CSV table of C-alpha atoms and ligand atoms in Angstrom, one decimal:
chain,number,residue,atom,x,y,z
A,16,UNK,CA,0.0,0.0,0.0
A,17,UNK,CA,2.7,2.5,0.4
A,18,UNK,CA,4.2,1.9,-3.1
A,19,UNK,CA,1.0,3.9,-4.5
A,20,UNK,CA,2.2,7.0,-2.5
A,21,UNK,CA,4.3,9.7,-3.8
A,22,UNK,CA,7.1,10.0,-2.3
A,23,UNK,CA,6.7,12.4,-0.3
A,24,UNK,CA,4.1,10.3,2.0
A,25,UNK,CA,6.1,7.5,1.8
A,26,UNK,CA,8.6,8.3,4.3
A,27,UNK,CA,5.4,8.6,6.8
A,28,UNK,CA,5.7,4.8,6.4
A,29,UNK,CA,10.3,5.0,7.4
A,30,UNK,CA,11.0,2.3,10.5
A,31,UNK,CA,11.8,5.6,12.3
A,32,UNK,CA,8.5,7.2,12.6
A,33,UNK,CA,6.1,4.2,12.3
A,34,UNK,CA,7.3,3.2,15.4
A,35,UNK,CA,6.0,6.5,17.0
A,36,UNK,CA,2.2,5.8,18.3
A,37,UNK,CA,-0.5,8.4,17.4
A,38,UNK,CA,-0.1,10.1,21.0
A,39,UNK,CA,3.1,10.9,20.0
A,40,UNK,CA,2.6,12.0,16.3
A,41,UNK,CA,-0.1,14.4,17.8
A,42,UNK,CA,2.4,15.9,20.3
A,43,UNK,CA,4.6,16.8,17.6
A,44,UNK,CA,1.8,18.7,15.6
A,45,UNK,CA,1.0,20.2,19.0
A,46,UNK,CA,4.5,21.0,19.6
A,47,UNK,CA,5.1,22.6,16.2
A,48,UNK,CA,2.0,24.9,16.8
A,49,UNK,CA,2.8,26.2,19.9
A,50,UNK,CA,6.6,27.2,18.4
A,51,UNK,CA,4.0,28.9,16.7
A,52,UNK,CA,3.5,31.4,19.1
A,53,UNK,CA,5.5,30.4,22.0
A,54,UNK,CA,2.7,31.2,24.8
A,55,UNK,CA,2.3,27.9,25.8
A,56,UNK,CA,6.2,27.5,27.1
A,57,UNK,CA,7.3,29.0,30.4
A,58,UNK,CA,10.7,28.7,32.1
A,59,UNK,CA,10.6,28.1,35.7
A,60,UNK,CA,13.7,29.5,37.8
A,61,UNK,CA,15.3,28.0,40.9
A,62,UNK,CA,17.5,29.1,43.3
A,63,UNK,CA,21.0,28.3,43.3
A,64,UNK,CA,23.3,29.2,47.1
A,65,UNK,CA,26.6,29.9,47.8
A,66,UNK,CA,27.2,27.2,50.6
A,67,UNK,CA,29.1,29.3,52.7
A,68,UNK,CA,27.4,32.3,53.0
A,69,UNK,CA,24.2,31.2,52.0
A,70,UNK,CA,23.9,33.6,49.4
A,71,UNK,CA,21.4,33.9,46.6
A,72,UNK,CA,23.6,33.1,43.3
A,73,UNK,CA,21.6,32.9,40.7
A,74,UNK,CA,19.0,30.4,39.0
A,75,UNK,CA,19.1,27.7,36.8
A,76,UNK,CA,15.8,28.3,34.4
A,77,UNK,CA,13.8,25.3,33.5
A,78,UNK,CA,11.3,24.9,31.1
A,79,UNK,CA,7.7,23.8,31.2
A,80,UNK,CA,5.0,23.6,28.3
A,81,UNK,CA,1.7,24.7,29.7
A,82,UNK,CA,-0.3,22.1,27.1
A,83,UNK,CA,-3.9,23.4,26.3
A,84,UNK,CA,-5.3,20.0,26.8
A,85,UNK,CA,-2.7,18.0,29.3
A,86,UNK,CA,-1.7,20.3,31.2
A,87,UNK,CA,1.8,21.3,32.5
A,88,UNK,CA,4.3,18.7,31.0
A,89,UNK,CA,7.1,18.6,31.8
A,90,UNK,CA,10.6,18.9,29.8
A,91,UNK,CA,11.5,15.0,30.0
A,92,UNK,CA,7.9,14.9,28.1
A,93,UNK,CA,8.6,16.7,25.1
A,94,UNK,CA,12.7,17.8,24.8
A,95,UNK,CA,13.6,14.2,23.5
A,96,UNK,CA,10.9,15.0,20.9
A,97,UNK,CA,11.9,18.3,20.2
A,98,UNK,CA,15.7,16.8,19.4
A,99,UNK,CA,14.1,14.0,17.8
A,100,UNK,CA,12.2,16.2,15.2
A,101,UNK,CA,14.5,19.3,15.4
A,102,UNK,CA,12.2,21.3,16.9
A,103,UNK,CA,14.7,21.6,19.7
A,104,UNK,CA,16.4,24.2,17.5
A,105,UNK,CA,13.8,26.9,17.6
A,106,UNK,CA,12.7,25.6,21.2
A,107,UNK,CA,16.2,26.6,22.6
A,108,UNK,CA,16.3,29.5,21.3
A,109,UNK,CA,13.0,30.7,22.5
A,110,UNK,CA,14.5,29.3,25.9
A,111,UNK,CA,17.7,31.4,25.7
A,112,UNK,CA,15.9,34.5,24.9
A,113,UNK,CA,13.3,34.6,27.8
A,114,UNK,CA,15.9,33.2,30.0
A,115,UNK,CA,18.2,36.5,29.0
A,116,UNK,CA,15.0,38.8,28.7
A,117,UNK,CA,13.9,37.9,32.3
A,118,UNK,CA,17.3,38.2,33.9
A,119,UNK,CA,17.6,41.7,31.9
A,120,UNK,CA,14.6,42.4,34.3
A,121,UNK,CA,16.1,41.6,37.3
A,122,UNK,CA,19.4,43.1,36.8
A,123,UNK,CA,17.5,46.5,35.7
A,124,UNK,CA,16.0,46.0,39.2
A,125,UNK,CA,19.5,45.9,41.0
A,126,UNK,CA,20.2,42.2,41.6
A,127,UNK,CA,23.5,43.0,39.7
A,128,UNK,CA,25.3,39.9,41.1
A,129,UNK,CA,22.9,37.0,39.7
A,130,UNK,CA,23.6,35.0,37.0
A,131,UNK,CA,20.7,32.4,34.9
A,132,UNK,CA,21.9,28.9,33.6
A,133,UNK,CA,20.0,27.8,30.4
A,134,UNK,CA,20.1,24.1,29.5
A,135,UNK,CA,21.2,23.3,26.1
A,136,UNK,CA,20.5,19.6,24.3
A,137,UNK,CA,23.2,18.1,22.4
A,138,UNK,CA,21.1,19.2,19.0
A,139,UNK,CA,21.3,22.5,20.0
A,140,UNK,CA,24.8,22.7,20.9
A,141,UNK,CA,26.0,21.1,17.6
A,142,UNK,CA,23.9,23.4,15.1
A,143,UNK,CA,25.9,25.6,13.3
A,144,UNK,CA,25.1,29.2,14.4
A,145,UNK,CA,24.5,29.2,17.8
A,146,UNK,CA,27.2,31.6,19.3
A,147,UNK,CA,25.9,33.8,16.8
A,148,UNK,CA,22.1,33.1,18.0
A,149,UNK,CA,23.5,33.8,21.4
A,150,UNK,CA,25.1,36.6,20.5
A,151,UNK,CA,22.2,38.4,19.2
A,152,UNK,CA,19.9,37.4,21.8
A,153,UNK,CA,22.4,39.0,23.8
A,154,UNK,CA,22.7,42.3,22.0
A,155,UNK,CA,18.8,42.2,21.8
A,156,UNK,CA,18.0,41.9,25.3
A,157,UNK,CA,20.7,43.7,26.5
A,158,UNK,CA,22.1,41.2,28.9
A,159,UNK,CA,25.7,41.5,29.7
A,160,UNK,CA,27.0,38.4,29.3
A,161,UNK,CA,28.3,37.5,32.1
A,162,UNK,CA,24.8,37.0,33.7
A,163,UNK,CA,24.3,33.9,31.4
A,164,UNK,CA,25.6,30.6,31.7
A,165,UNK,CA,25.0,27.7,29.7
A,166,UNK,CA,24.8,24.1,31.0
A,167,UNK,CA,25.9,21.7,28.9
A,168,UNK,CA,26.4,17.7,29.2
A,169,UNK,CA,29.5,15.4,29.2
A,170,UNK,CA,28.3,13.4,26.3
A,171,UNK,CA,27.6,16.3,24.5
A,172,UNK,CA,31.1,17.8,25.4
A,173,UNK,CA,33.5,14.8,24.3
A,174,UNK,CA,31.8,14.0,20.6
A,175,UNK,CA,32.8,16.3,17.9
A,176,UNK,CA,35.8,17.8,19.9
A,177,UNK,CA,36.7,20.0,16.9
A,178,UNK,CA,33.8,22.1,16.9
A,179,UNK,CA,32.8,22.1,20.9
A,180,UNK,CA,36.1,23.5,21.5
A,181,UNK,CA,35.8,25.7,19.1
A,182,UNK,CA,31.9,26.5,20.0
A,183,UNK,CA,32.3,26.5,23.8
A,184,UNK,CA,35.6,29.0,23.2
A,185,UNK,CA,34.0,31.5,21.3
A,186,UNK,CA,30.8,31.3,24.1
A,187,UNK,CA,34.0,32.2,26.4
A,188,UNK,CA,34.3,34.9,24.4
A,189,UNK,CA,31.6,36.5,24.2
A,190,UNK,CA,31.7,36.2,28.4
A,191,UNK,CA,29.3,33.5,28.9
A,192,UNK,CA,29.6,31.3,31.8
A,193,UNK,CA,29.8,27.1,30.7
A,194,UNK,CA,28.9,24.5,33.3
A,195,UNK,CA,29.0,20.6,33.2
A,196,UNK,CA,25.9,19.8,33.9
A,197,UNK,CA,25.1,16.0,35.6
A,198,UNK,CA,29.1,15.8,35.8
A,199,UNK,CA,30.2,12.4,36.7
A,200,UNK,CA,27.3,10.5,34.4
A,201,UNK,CA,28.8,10.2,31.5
A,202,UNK,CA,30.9,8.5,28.9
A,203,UNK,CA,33.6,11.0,29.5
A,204,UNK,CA,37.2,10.7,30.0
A,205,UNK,CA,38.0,13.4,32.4
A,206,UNK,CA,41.1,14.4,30.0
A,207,UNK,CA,38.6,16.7,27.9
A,208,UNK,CA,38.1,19.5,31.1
A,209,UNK,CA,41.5,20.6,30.7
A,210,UNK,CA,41.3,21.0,27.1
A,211,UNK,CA,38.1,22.7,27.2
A,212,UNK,CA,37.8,26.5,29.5
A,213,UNK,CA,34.5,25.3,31.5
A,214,UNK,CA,33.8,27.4,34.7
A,215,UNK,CA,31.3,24.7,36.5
A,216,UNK,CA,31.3,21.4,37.6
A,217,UNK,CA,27.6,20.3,38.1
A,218,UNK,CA,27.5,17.4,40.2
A,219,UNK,CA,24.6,14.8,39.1
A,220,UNK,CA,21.6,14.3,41.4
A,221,UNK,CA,22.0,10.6,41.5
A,222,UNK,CA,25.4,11.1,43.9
A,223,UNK,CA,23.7,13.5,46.2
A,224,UNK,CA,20.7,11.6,46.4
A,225,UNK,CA,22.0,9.0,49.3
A,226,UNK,CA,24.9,10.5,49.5
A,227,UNK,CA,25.1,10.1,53.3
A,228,UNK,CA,24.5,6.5,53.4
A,229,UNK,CA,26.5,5.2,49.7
A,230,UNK,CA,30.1,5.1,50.5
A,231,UNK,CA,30.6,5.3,46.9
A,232,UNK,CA,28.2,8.4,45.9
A,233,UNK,CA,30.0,10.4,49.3
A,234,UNK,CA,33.8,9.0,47.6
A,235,UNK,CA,32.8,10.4,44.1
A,236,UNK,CA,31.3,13.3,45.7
A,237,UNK,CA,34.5,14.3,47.4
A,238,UNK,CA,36.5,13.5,44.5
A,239,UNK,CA,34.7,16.0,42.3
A,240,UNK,CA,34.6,18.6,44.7
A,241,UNK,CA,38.6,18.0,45.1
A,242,UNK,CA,39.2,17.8,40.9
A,243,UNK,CA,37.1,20.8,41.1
A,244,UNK,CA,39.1,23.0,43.3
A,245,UNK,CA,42.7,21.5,41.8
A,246,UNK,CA,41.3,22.4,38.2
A,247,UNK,CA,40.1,25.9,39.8
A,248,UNK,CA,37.0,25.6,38.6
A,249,UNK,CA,33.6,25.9,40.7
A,250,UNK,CA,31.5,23.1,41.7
A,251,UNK,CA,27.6,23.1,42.6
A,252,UNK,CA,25.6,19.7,44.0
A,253,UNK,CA,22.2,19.3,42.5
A,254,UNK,CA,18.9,17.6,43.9
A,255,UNK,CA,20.0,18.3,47.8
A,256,UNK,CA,16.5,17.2,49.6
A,257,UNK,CA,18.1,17.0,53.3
A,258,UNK,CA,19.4,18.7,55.2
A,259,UNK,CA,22.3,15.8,56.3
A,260,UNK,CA,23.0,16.2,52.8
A,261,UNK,CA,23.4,20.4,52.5
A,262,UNK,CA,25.9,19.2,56.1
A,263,UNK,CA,27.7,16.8,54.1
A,264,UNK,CA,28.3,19.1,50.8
A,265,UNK,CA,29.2,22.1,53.7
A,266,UNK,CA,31.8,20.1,55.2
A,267,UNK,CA,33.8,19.0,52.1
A,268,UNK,CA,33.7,22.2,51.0
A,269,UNK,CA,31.0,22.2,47.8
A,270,UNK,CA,30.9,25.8,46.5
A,271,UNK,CA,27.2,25.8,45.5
A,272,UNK,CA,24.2,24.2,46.1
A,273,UNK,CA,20.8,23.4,44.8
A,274,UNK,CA,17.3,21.4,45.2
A,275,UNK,CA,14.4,21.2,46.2
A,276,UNK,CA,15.4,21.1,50.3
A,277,UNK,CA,16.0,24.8,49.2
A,278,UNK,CA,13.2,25.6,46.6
A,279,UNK,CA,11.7,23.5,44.0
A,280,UNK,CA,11.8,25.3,40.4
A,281,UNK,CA,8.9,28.1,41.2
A,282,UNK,CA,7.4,30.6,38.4
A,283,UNK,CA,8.5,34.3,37.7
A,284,UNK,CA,6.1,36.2,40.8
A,285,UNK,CA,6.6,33.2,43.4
A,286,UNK,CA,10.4,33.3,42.6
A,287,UNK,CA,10.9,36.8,43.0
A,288,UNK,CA,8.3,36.7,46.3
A,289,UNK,CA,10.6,33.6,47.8
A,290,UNK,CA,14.0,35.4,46.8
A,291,UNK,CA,14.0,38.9,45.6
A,292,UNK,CA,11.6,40.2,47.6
A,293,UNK,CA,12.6,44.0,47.2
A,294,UNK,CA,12.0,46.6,44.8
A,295,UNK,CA,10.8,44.5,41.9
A,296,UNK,CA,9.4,46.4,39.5
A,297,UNK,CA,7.1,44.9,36.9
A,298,UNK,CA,6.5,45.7,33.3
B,429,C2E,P1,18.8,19.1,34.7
B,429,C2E,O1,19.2,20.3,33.9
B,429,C2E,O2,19.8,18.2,35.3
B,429,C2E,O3,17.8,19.8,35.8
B,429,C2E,C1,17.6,19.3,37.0
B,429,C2E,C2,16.3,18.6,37.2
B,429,C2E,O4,16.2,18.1,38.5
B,429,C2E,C3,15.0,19.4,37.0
B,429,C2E,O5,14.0,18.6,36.5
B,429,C2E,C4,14.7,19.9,38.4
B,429,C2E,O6,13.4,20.3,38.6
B,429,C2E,C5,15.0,18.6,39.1
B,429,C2E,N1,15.4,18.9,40.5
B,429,C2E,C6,15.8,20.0,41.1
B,429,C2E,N2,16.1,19.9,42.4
B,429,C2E,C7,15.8,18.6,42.7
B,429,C2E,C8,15.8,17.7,43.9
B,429,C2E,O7,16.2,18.2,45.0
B,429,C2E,N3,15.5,16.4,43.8
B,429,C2E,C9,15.0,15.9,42.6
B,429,C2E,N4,14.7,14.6,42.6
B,429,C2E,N5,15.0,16.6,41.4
B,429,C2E,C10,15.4,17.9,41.5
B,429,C2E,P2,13.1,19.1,35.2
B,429,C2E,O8,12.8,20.5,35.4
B,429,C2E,O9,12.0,18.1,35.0
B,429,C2E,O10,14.2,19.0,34.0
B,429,C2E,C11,14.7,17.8,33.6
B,429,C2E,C12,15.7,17.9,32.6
B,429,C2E,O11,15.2,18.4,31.4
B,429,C2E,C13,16.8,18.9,33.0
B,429,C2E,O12,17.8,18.2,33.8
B,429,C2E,C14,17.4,19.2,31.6
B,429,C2E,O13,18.3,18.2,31.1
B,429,C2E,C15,16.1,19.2,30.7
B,429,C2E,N6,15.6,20.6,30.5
B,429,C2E,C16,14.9,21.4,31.4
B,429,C2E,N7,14.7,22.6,30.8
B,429,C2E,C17,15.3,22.6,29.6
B,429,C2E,C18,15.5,23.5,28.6
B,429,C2E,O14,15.0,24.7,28.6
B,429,C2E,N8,16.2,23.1,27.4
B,429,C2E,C19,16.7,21.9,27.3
B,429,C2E,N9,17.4,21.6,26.2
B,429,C2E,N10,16.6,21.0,28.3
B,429,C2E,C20,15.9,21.3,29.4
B,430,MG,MG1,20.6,21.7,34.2
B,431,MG,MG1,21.5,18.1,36.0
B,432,MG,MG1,19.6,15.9,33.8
């Protein structure tokens, strides 16, 4: 039956996307309408501290997709599709821009010392023109630079070493902050951080989590706070629930933390209720 189709409609009927169910296939249509118009996304921000002073530092900005007919989803609901379908490329950028747009806010309202993360997929990192894209959306929002920060993955950072050394050098340049994000879950040899000029070690939520009661999660822990500090770079635990486990990250000396025993990822008005409470201005 698919012989009689033009071509065109024959790849509907490719291994790849007959395996996707109809849920799936409708998501995508969904997904492609909403980049549409881009009122349906929303980036949540939470709170990052400085350990020792307990310190706002900044936020990392996560995103949601308010779905007309399911609801909030989630990102682990619809990013893999987004890479899958390149979406992802237009997503990000959408991403990047409110993340630099809202922080412009905030740093017009005196929080001069913040700085937002932005996650970016693999897809995203690997296209072509996005230091350019980044560039812009700086010069268009006006953010200086050095407010932003990017969080990239190992996996993503030791394929195609010619051009993410390139890439994440010229983001250097343009004084954007990189971190590692989930550090210590991937394929990676650890050879690659002292080729490429990353500021952040992000340590993976799956190490924190028992932390207190795996010898071998508290051993990595350490160890990556240590290669950290001997690499001079900075280091921040995510997903701290307890508080044994914001004592544990204190006393071996993590830099930063985050989680939800501090905040979970809250919207715009409840985040700058929780943590900025001062003379926020709205527009
Ligand atoms: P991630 O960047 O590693 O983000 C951390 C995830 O852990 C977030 O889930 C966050 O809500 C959750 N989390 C924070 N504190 C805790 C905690 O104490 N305990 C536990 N169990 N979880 C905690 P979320 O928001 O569902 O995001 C999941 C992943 O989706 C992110 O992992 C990131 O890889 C991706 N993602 C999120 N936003 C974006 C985006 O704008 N662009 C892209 N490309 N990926 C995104
Ligand atoms: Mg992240
Ligand atoms: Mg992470
Ligand atoms: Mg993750």
């Amino acid at each position: 039956k698919a012989k009689d189709l033009s071509g065109n409609q024959y790849q509907l009927f490719s291994p790849e996307i007959e395996s996707r169910t109809f849920e799936q296939i409708q998501l995508e249509n969904d997904l492609f309408k909403a980049l549409q118009k881009n009122d349906e996304f929303e980036l949540y921000y939470q709170p990052k501290f400085d350990v020792r002073t307990e310190k706002l530092i900044g936020m990392e900005s996560l995103i949601r997709w308010n779905h007309p007919q399911l609801g909030t989803l989630p990102p682990g609901h619809f990013i893999p599709l987004a890479e899958e379908t390149g979406l992802i490329t237009n997503l990000g950028e959408w991403v990047i821009r409110e993340a630099c747009q809202q922080m412009k806010t905030w740093v017009s309202s005196g929080y001069t010392e913040l700085i937002v993360s932005a996650n970016l997929s693999p897809q995203q990192f690997n296209q072509q023109n996005l230091v350019l894209t980044v560039a812009n959306i700086l010069e268009e929002t006006g953010l200086p630079a050095k407010h932003l920060e990017l969080e990239l993955t190992e996996n993503l950072i030791i394929h195609n070493t010619e051009h993410t050394l390139r890439t994440i050098g010229q983001l250097k340049e343009l004084g954007v902050q990189i971190s590692i994000d989930d550090f210590g879950t991937g394929y990676s040899s650890l050879g690659y951080l002292k080729d490429f000029p990353v500021d952040t070690l992000k340590i993976d939520k799956s190490f924190i989590n028992d932390v207190t009661t795996n010898r071998n999660n508290a051993a990595i822990t350490k160890t990556i706070i240590t290669l950290a500090d001997s690499l001079q770079l900075n280091v921040i635990a995510e997903g701290v629930e307890k508080a044994d486990q914001a004592a544990f990250l204190a006393e071996h000396g993590c830099h930063w933390i985050q989680g939800f025993y501090y905040s979970h990822p809250l919207q715009v008005e409840t985040f700058e209720d929780h943590f900025l409470k001062s003379f926020i201005k709205r527009g």
